Short mmCIF file of C-alpha atoms in Angstrom, two decimals:
data_model
loop_
_atom_site.label_atom_id
_atom_site.label_comp_id
_atom_site.label_asym_id
_atom_site.label_seq_id
_atom_site.Cartn_x
_atom_site.Cartn_y
_atom_site.Cartn_z
CA MET A 1 111.02 152.57 70.47
CA SER A 2 113.27 150.05 69.05
CA THR A 3 112.25 146.36 68.72
CA ARG A 4 114.58 143.59 69.78
CA PRO A 5 115.13 141.11 67.13
CA THR A 6 112.92 138.22 68.66
CA ASP A 7 110.31 140.54 70.15
CA LEU A 8 106.99 139.96 68.29
CA PRO A 9 103.50 141.10 68.62
CA ARG A 10 101.64 138.29 70.11
CA TRP A 11 99.40 137.92 67.35
CA VAL A 12 102.38 137.65 64.84
CA ASP A 13 104.05 135.07 67.10
CA LEU A 14 100.96 133.12 67.63
CA ALA A 15 99.48 133.31 64.00
CA VAL A 16 101.72 134.58 61.37
CA LEU A 17 104.91 132.80 62.29
CA PRO A 18 103.79 129.16 62.52
CA LEU A 19 101.97 129.88 59.24
CA LEU A 20 105.13 130.76 57.68
CA ASN A 21 107.04 127.83 59.06
CA LEU A 22 104.43 125.52 57.81
CA ALA A 23 104.71 127.03 54.33
CA ALA A 24 108.56 126.59 54.38
CA ALA A 25 108.05 123.08 55.36
CA LEU A 26 105.37 122.28 52.67
CA PHE A 27 107.70 124.21 50.14
CA VAL A 28 110.78 122.05 50.98
CA ALA A 29 108.48 118.78 51.06
CA GLY A 30 107.42 120.00 47.59
CA LEU A 31 110.95 120.17 46.37
CA VAL A 32 111.82 116.70 47.71
CA MET A 33 108.57 115.21 46.00
CA LYS A 34 109.67 116.68 42.88
CA LEU A 35 113.15 115.46 42.97
CA VAL A 36 111.70 111.86 43.45
CA GLY A 37 109.50 112.21 40.50
CA PHE A 38 106.06 113.40 42.02
CA ASP A 39 103.95 116.29 41.08
CA PRO A 40 104.10 118.47 44.37
CA LEU A 41 100.47 119.87 43.60
CA GLN A 42 99.02 116.69 43.00
CA VAL A 43 100.59 115.11 46.04
CA MET A 44 99.23 118.02 48.31
CA ALA A 45 95.96 118.05 46.43
CA LEU A 46 95.45 114.39 47.13
CA LEU A 47 96.68 114.76 50.53
CA ALA A 48 93.99 117.36 51.52
CA LYS A 49 91.26 115.44 49.67
CA GLY A 50 92.24 112.40 51.67
CA ALA A 51 92.11 114.03 54.82
CA PHE A 52 89.03 116.40 54.36
CA GLY A 53 87.36 115.40 51.04
CA SER A 54 84.96 113.06 52.36
CA PRO A 55 83.16 112.11 55.46
CA VAL A 56 85.07 109.08 56.17
CA GLY A 57 88.48 111.12 55.60
CA LEU A 58 87.25 113.98 57.82
CA SER A 59 86.17 111.23 60.43
CA TYR A 60 89.57 109.70 60.54
CA THR A 61 91.40 112.97 60.73
CA LEU A 62 89.39 114.01 63.83
CA TYR A 63 89.84 110.60 65.26
CA TYR A 64 93.54 111.00 65.04
CA ALA A 65 93.47 114.73 66.06
CA THR A 66 91.53 113.62 69.25
CA THR A 67 94.37 111.76 70.61
CA PHE A 68 96.99 114.45 69.49
CA VAL A 69 95.04 117.02 71.36
CA PHE A 70 95.04 115.00 74.65
CA THR A 71 98.97 114.47 74.26
CA GLY A 72 99.58 117.86 73.09
CA LEU A 73 97.78 119.43 76.09
CA ALA A 74 99.66 117.34 78.36
CA VAL A 75 102.93 118.50 76.99
CA ALA A 76 101.80 122.14 76.98
CA VAL A 77 100.63 122.12 80.61
CA ALA A 78 104.11 120.69 81.78
CA TYR A 79 105.84 123.27 79.66
CA HIS A 80 104.11 126.32 81.22
CA ALA A 81 105.65 125.11 84.55
CA GLY A 82 109.19 124.87 83.18
CA LEU A 83 108.85 121.04 82.60
CA PHE A 84 109.69 119.07 79.39
CA ASN A 85 107.16 115.99 79.93
CA ILE A 86 108.29 113.51 77.29
CA GLY A 87 106.37 110.60 79.05
CA ALA A 88 103.02 111.24 77.67
CA GLU A 89 103.24 108.02 75.88
CA GLY A 90 103.65 105.91 79.22
CA GLN A 91 100.89 108.16 80.84
CA ALA A 92 98.57 107.32 77.98
CA MET A 93 99.35 103.63 78.44
CA LEU A 94 98.39 103.80 81.97
CA GLY A 95 95.37 105.79 81.34
CA GLY A 96 94.35 102.90 78.96
CA LEU A 97 95.27 100.33 81.63
CA GLY A 98 92.94 102.43 84.33
CA ALA A 99 90.06 102.44 82.15
CA GLY A 100 90.43 98.80 80.89
CA LEU A 101 90.58 97.51 84.64
CA VAL A 102 87.74 99.54 85.42
CA ALA A 103 85.79 98.09 82.16
CA LEU A 104 87.11 94.50 82.92
CA ALA A 105 85.75 94.68 86.64
CA TRP A 106 82.44 96.47 86.23
CA SER A 107 81.28 96.89 82.69
CA PRO A 108 79.04 93.37 82.97
CA ALA A 109 77.22 94.92 85.87
CA LEU A 110 76.76 98.60 85.39
CA PRO A 111 74.94 100.64 82.87
CA ALA A 112 76.76 102.89 80.24
CA TRP A 113 75.83 106.21 81.96
CA VAL A 114 77.84 105.04 84.85
CA MET A 115 80.39 103.10 83.12
CA LEU A 116 81.76 105.57 80.82
CA PRO A 117 82.30 108.41 83.38
CA LEU A 118 84.13 105.66 85.47
CA MET A 119 86.50 105.05 82.65
CA VAL A 120 87.13 108.68 82.37
CA LEU A 121 87.96 109.07 85.56
CA ALA A 122 90.15 105.94 85.90
CA ALA A 123 92.11 107.04 82.68
CA ALA A 124 92.75 110.26 84.08
CA ALA A 125 93.50 109.03 87.68
CA ALA A 126 95.96 106.50 86.37
CA GLY A 127 97.77 108.87 83.99
CA CYS A 128 97.91 111.55 86.79
CA ALA A 129 99.41 109.20 89.15
CA TRP A 130 101.88 107.58 86.64
CA ALA A 131 103.20 111.34 85.94
CA ALA A 132 103.02 112.64 89.52
CA VAL A 133 106.09 110.39 90.46
CA PRO A 134 108.54 112.00 88.15
CA GLY A 135 107.02 115.46 89.23
CA ALA A 136 107.73 114.82 92.69
CA LEU A 137 111.09 113.36 92.42
CA GLN A 138 111.85 116.50 90.30
CA ALA A 139 110.36 118.84 92.88
CA TRP A 140 111.70 117.32 96.02
CA ARG A 141 114.75 115.14 94.78
CA GLY A 142 115.97 117.30 91.84
CA SER A 143 115.81 114.32 89.52
CA HIS A 144 115.38 115.64 85.95
CA VAL A 145 111.91 115.09 84.84
CA VAL A 146 113.13 114.40 81.16
CA ILE A 147 115.10 111.42 82.34
CA THR A 148 112.57 109.98 84.76
CA THR A 149 109.68 110.48 82.21
CA ILE A 150 111.67 108.51 79.40
CA MET A 151 112.21 105.71 81.80
CA PHE A 152 108.57 105.54 82.96
CA ASN A 153 107.58 105.13 79.07
CA PHE A 154 109.83 102.14 79.16
CA VAL A 155 108.34 100.84 82.60
CA ALA A 156 104.79 101.58 81.43
CA ALA A 157 105.42 99.60 78.40
CA ALA A 158 106.86 96.67 80.15
CA LEU A 159 104.00 96.74 82.82
CA LEU A 160 101.21 96.61 80.27
CA GLY A 161 102.95 93.93 78.17
CA TRP A 162 103.32 91.69 81.28
CA LEU A 163 99.91 92.27 82.24
CA LEU A 164 98.62 91.11 78.75
CA VAL A 165 100.59 88.07 78.50
CA GLY A 166 99.75 87.06 82.01
CA PRO A 167 96.99 88.16 84.34
CA LEU A 168 94.84 90.01 81.92
CA LYS A 169 95.18 87.86 78.72
CA GLU A 170 92.00 86.34 77.44
CA PRO A 171 91.93 82.58 78.06
CA GLY A 172 92.29 80.52 74.87
CA ASN A 173 93.48 83.65 72.67
CA MET A 174 96.85 83.42 71.42
CA THR A 175 97.11 87.31 70.79
CA PRO A 176 98.32 89.27 73.92
CA GLU A 177 95.10 91.11 74.71
CA SER A 178 92.24 91.34 77.28
CA ALA A 179 88.86 90.01 76.96
CA ALA A 180 86.31 92.19 75.35
CA PHE A 181 84.39 94.70 77.49
CA ALA A 182 80.76 94.65 77.84
CA GLU A 183 78.60 97.07 75.73
CA SER A 184 78.25 99.42 78.60
CA ALA A 185 82.06 100.42 78.33
CA HIS A 186 81.55 101.44 74.66
CA MET A 187 82.16 104.99 73.80
CA PRO A 188 79.49 105.94 71.33
CA GLY A 189 80.66 106.64 67.87
CA VAL A 190 79.80 109.91 66.18
CA HIS A 191 77.96 107.84 63.57
CA GLU A 192 75.71 106.26 66.49
CA ALA A 193 75.23 109.95 67.99
CA LEU A 194 74.37 111.55 64.71
CA ALA A 195 71.82 108.73 63.97
CA LEU A 196 69.84 109.82 67.04
CA ILE A 197 69.09 113.19 65.50
CA GLY A 198 68.44 111.51 61.92
CA VAL A 199 71.95 112.43 60.39
CA GLU A 200 73.40 109.58 58.48
CA TRP A 201 77.22 109.37 58.98
CA PRO A 202 79.74 106.51 57.85
CA LYS A 203 80.95 104.32 60.59
CA THR A 204 84.53 105.17 61.62
CA PRO A 205 86.56 105.02 64.70
CA LEU A 206 85.54 108.71 65.51
CA ASN A 207 83.73 108.60 68.65
CA LEU A 208 82.21 111.00 71.40
CA SER A 209 86.04 111.38 73.04
CA LEU A 210 86.08 114.18 70.42
CA LEU A 211 83.72 116.10 72.71
CA LEU A 212 85.91 115.23 75.82
CA ALA A 213 89.10 116.51 74.07
CA ALA A 214 87.42 119.93 73.12
CA ALA A 215 86.23 120.15 76.91
CA ALA A 216 89.86 119.28 77.80
CA ALA A 217 91.27 122.15 75.71
CA VAL A 218 88.71 124.54 77.21
CA GLY A 219 89.50 123.49 80.87
CA VAL A 220 93.32 123.80 80.04
CA TRP A 221 92.71 127.42 78.82
CA ALA A 222 90.54 128.18 82.02
CA LEU A 223 93.19 126.49 84.37
CA LEU A 224 96.58 128.40 83.01
CA TRP A 225 94.49 131.93 82.13
CA LYS A 226 91.68 132.15 84.60
CA SER A 227 92.69 130.63 87.74
CA ARG A 228 95.05 131.45 90.51
CA ALA A 229 96.54 128.06 90.42
CA GLY A 230 97.29 128.30 86.62
CA TYR A 231 98.78 131.80 87.30
CA ALA A 232 101.03 130.33 89.84
CA LEU A 233 101.80 127.57 87.51
CA ARG A 234 103.07 129.90 84.89
CA ALA A 235 104.91 132.16 87.22
CA VAL A 236 106.93 129.12 88.47
CA GLY A 237 107.76 128.14 85.03
CA PHE A 238 108.91 131.88 83.91
CA ALA A 239 110.70 132.62 87.02
CA PRO A 240 110.97 130.10 89.68
CA GLU A 241 112.96 132.42 92.12
CA ALA A 242 110.57 135.26 91.67
CA ALA A 243 107.58 133.19 92.34
CA ARG A 244 109.12 131.91 95.48
CA TYR A 245 109.82 135.50 96.58
CA ALA A 246 106.15 136.31 95.78
CA GLY A 247 104.98 133.68 98.05
CA MET A 248 104.23 131.08 95.62
CA ARG A 249 105.44 127.30 96.36
CA PRO A 250 107.16 125.97 93.55
CA ARG A 251 107.39 122.29 94.53
CA PRO A 252 103.58 121.74 94.94
CA THR A 253 103.19 123.71 91.69
CA ILE A 254 105.50 121.33 89.80
CA LEU A 255 103.56 118.28 91.22
CA LEU A 256 100.39 119.82 90.34
CA ALA A 257 101.50 120.62 86.72
CA MET A 258 102.71 116.97 86.16
CA ALA A 259 99.74 115.44 87.56
CA VAL A 260 97.43 117.55 85.42
CA SER A 261 99.61 116.68 82.46
CA GLY A 262 99.38 113.01 83.23
CA ALA A 263 95.68 113.09 83.59
CA LEU A 264 95.31 114.66 80.08
CA ALA A 265 97.66 111.86 78.50
CA GLY A 266 95.72 109.21 80.38
CA LEU A 267 92.45 110.38 78.54
CA VAL A 268 94.26 108.84 75.23
CA GLY A 269 92.99 105.58 76.72
CA VAL A 270 89.14 106.61 76.73
CA ASN A 271 89.55 107.43 72.87
CA GLU A 272 91.36 104.44 71.95
CA ILE A 273 90.32 101.66 74.47
CA ALA A 274 86.58 102.60 75.23
CA GLY A 275 85.92 104.14 71.61
CA VAL A 276 87.72 101.84 69.23
CA HIS A 277 89.10 98.71 70.58
CA GLY A 278 86.78 97.63 73.28
CA ARG A 279 89.63 95.70 74.79
CA LEU A 280 93.30 96.31 76.42
CA LEU A 281 96.07 95.88 73.61
CA PRO A 282 99.78 96.43 74.10
CA ASP A 283 100.23 98.97 71.45
CA PHE A 284 97.08 101.13 71.39
CA VAL A 285 99.08 104.51 72.04
CA ALA A 286 101.30 103.88 68.65
CA GLY A 287 103.55 106.88 69.29
CA ALA A 288 101.04 109.56 70.04
CA GLY A 289 102.65 110.67 73.08
CA PHE A 290 105.79 111.58 70.97
CA VAL A 291 103.78 113.35 68.48
CA GLY A 292 102.34 115.19 71.38
CA ILE A 293 105.53 116.99 71.78
CA ALA A 294 105.45 118.34 68.26
CA VAL A 295 101.72 119.24 68.42
CA SER A 296 102.38 121.28 71.74
CA LEU A 297 105.62 122.98 70.07
CA ILE A 298 103.85 123.85 66.94
CA GLY A 299 100.86 125.12 68.89
CA ARG A 300 102.99 127.41 70.81
CA ASN A 301 101.89 125.63 73.95
CA HIS A 302 98.58 127.19 73.69
CA PRO A 303 95.07 125.23 73.83
CA VAL A 304 94.02 126.86 70.48
CA GLY A 305 97.33 126.19 68.77
CA VAL A 306 97.37 122.60 70.14
CA VAL A 307 93.99 121.97 68.61
CA LEU A 308 94.91 123.39 65.25
CA ALA A 309 98.25 121.46 65.41
CA ALA A 310 96.61 118.24 66.31
CA LEU A 311 94.22 118.89 63.40
CA LEU A 312 97.25 119.38 60.96
CA PHE A 313 98.89 116.12 62.31
CA GLY A 314 95.57 114.15 62.03
CA ALA A 315 95.44 115.13 58.38
CA LEU A 316 98.91 114.29 57.63
CA TYR A 317 98.28 110.66 59.37
CA GLN A 318 94.99 110.14 57.35
CA GLY A 319 95.88 112.05 54.01
CA GLY A 320 99.15 110.18 54.04
CA ALA A 321 97.39 106.85 54.17
CA GLU A 322 95.19 107.77 51.22
CA LEU A 323 98.29 108.90 49.15
CA ALA A 324 99.85 105.50 49.55
CA PHE A 325 96.57 104.00 47.78
CA GLU A 326 96.25 106.70 45.36
CA LEU A 327 99.68 107.11 44.07
CA PRO A 328 101.66 104.22 42.83
CA GLY A 329 105.14 104.32 44.48
CA PHE A 330 104.36 106.59 47.13
CA SER A 331 105.50 104.89 50.09
CA ARG A 332 104.52 105.65 53.71
CA ASP A 333 108.20 106.83 54.40
CA MET A 334 107.22 110.00 51.95
CA VAL A 335 104.44 110.81 54.58
CA VAL A 336 106.90 110.25 57.65
CA LEU A 337 109.34 112.86 55.72
CA LEU A 338 106.56 115.35 55.43
CA GLN A 339 105.74 115.04 59.13
CA GLY A 340 109.57 115.29 60.20
CA LEU A 341 109.81 118.63 57.89
CA VAL A 342 106.81 120.07 59.65
CA VAL A 343 108.28 119.26 62.90
CA LEU A 344 111.76 120.79 61.84
CA PHE A 345 110.52 124.00 60.49
CA ALA A 346 107.61 124.49 62.87
CA GLY A 347 109.17 122.98 66.09
CA ALA A 348 113.13 123.02 66.11
CA MET A 349 113.60 125.94 63.67
CA SER A 350 110.35 127.87 64.73
CA ARG A 351 112.31 131.14 65.72
CA VAL A 352 114.72 131.26 62.62
CA GLY A 353 112.14 133.67 60.82
CA ALA A 354 111.49 135.85 63.99
CA PRO A 355 114.12 138.37 63.76
CA ALA A 356 112.88 138.98 60.01
CA LEU A 357 109.28 139.33 61.24
CA ALA A 358 110.44 141.47 64.08
CA ARG A 359 111.98 144.01 61.75
CA VAL A 360 108.91 144.28 59.51
CA PHE A 361 106.37 144.45 62.06
CA GLY A 362 108.54 146.62 64.33
CA ARG A 363 108.97 149.19 61.48
CA ARG A 364 105.32 149.23 60.95
CA ALA A 365 104.44 149.71 64.45
CA GLY A 366 107.05 152.80 64.57
CA GLY A 367 105.50 154.23 61.31
CA GLY A 368 108.37 153.46 59.09
#
C-alpha cells in the first residue's frame, strides 16, 4: 500500500515531526548567534540552566507555562471545532476582571476556602461569556470568528483600562490599578504549600494555579476524546455538513466550543490576579493570549502537546531573561528572535518535513 506524501503515523506526526522542527529552529538560531558573535552552545547551555538549573528558575518556568497552558488549550479547543480563536488575550483580561470583581466585593468577608473557588468560577464564567458572543455571531449570523475575536481583544483592553482609571481605581493611588484584595483572595504559592509538608522552596510567583492548569489539560482531553459532546465538536470541525447529516447540530456545537475556549483563557486571571498581583492591573495578560496560538500549533492541538509546548515557551521566557544577565551584549531581542524561529519552524512551516518523513516511515512500514 502506498503512502501519500503527507500521511504520517500518528506517533510520528505528534512526536518526531515536532522534535525535528524544534531542532531546525534551534540550529538556525545557533547560526544567527554565531553570526552576531556568540557561542551557540554557550547560549543554549545558559538558557537551559536559567530555565531548569535551579529551584527559582524552574519555578519561574512553570509559572509562565501555567499561563500558556490555559491559553494554548483555549486555542486548541476552538481549533478542533474548525474555529481560529485569536481572542484569548481579551478573554483572559475578562477572566481577570471577573475574578477581581468577586475579590473586591467579597474577599474581606469570605474565607479562602470559599473565596478561591468563587474566583475560579468567576474567571471562567467571564471568559466564557466574552468568547460566547463571537461564537454565537459565527454560528447564527456568519460573522467570521477571527475578525470578531480580534475586535473583542481591543474592546476588552478598553473596558479594563476604563474601569481601572475610573470606577475601580484605588483612591489616592496615581497608578491605574484596583485596591489590593484581602488575604482570602490570595492563591497560595507553591512555596507555601510545600512548607506545610516540611519542604523548603524559594518564594516565586509560582502558585497552585499550576494544579488548575494540569486539571484543565486532563479535562480538555476527556472532553474532546471521551465524551459525546467532544466527538460532536471534532466532527463539526472536520466535516460540518457530514456532521449535520449525521444528526449533529453545528450551531450549538460552535457556541459550546467558543464558550469552553473562553473559559479556559479566563483562568489566566486566576494565575495572575489571585496568584501573583493580588489586585487588578491593566496589562497583566502581557501577550499570553497570542503566545497561546503558537503553543497550540506547536502542540498539535492536543493537551499533552500543549503542555509540552507551554513548558518550552516558559523555558524560553525564563531562560532568555537569565541570558540577558549572564551574557554581556545579549539583548532581549535575541530571545524574541529565538521564540520567533520556534514559531516559524514548529508552527508556520510545521509540515515542510512531512513528505520526507512519510517516505521514510512509509518505506519502513512496507518492509522496504
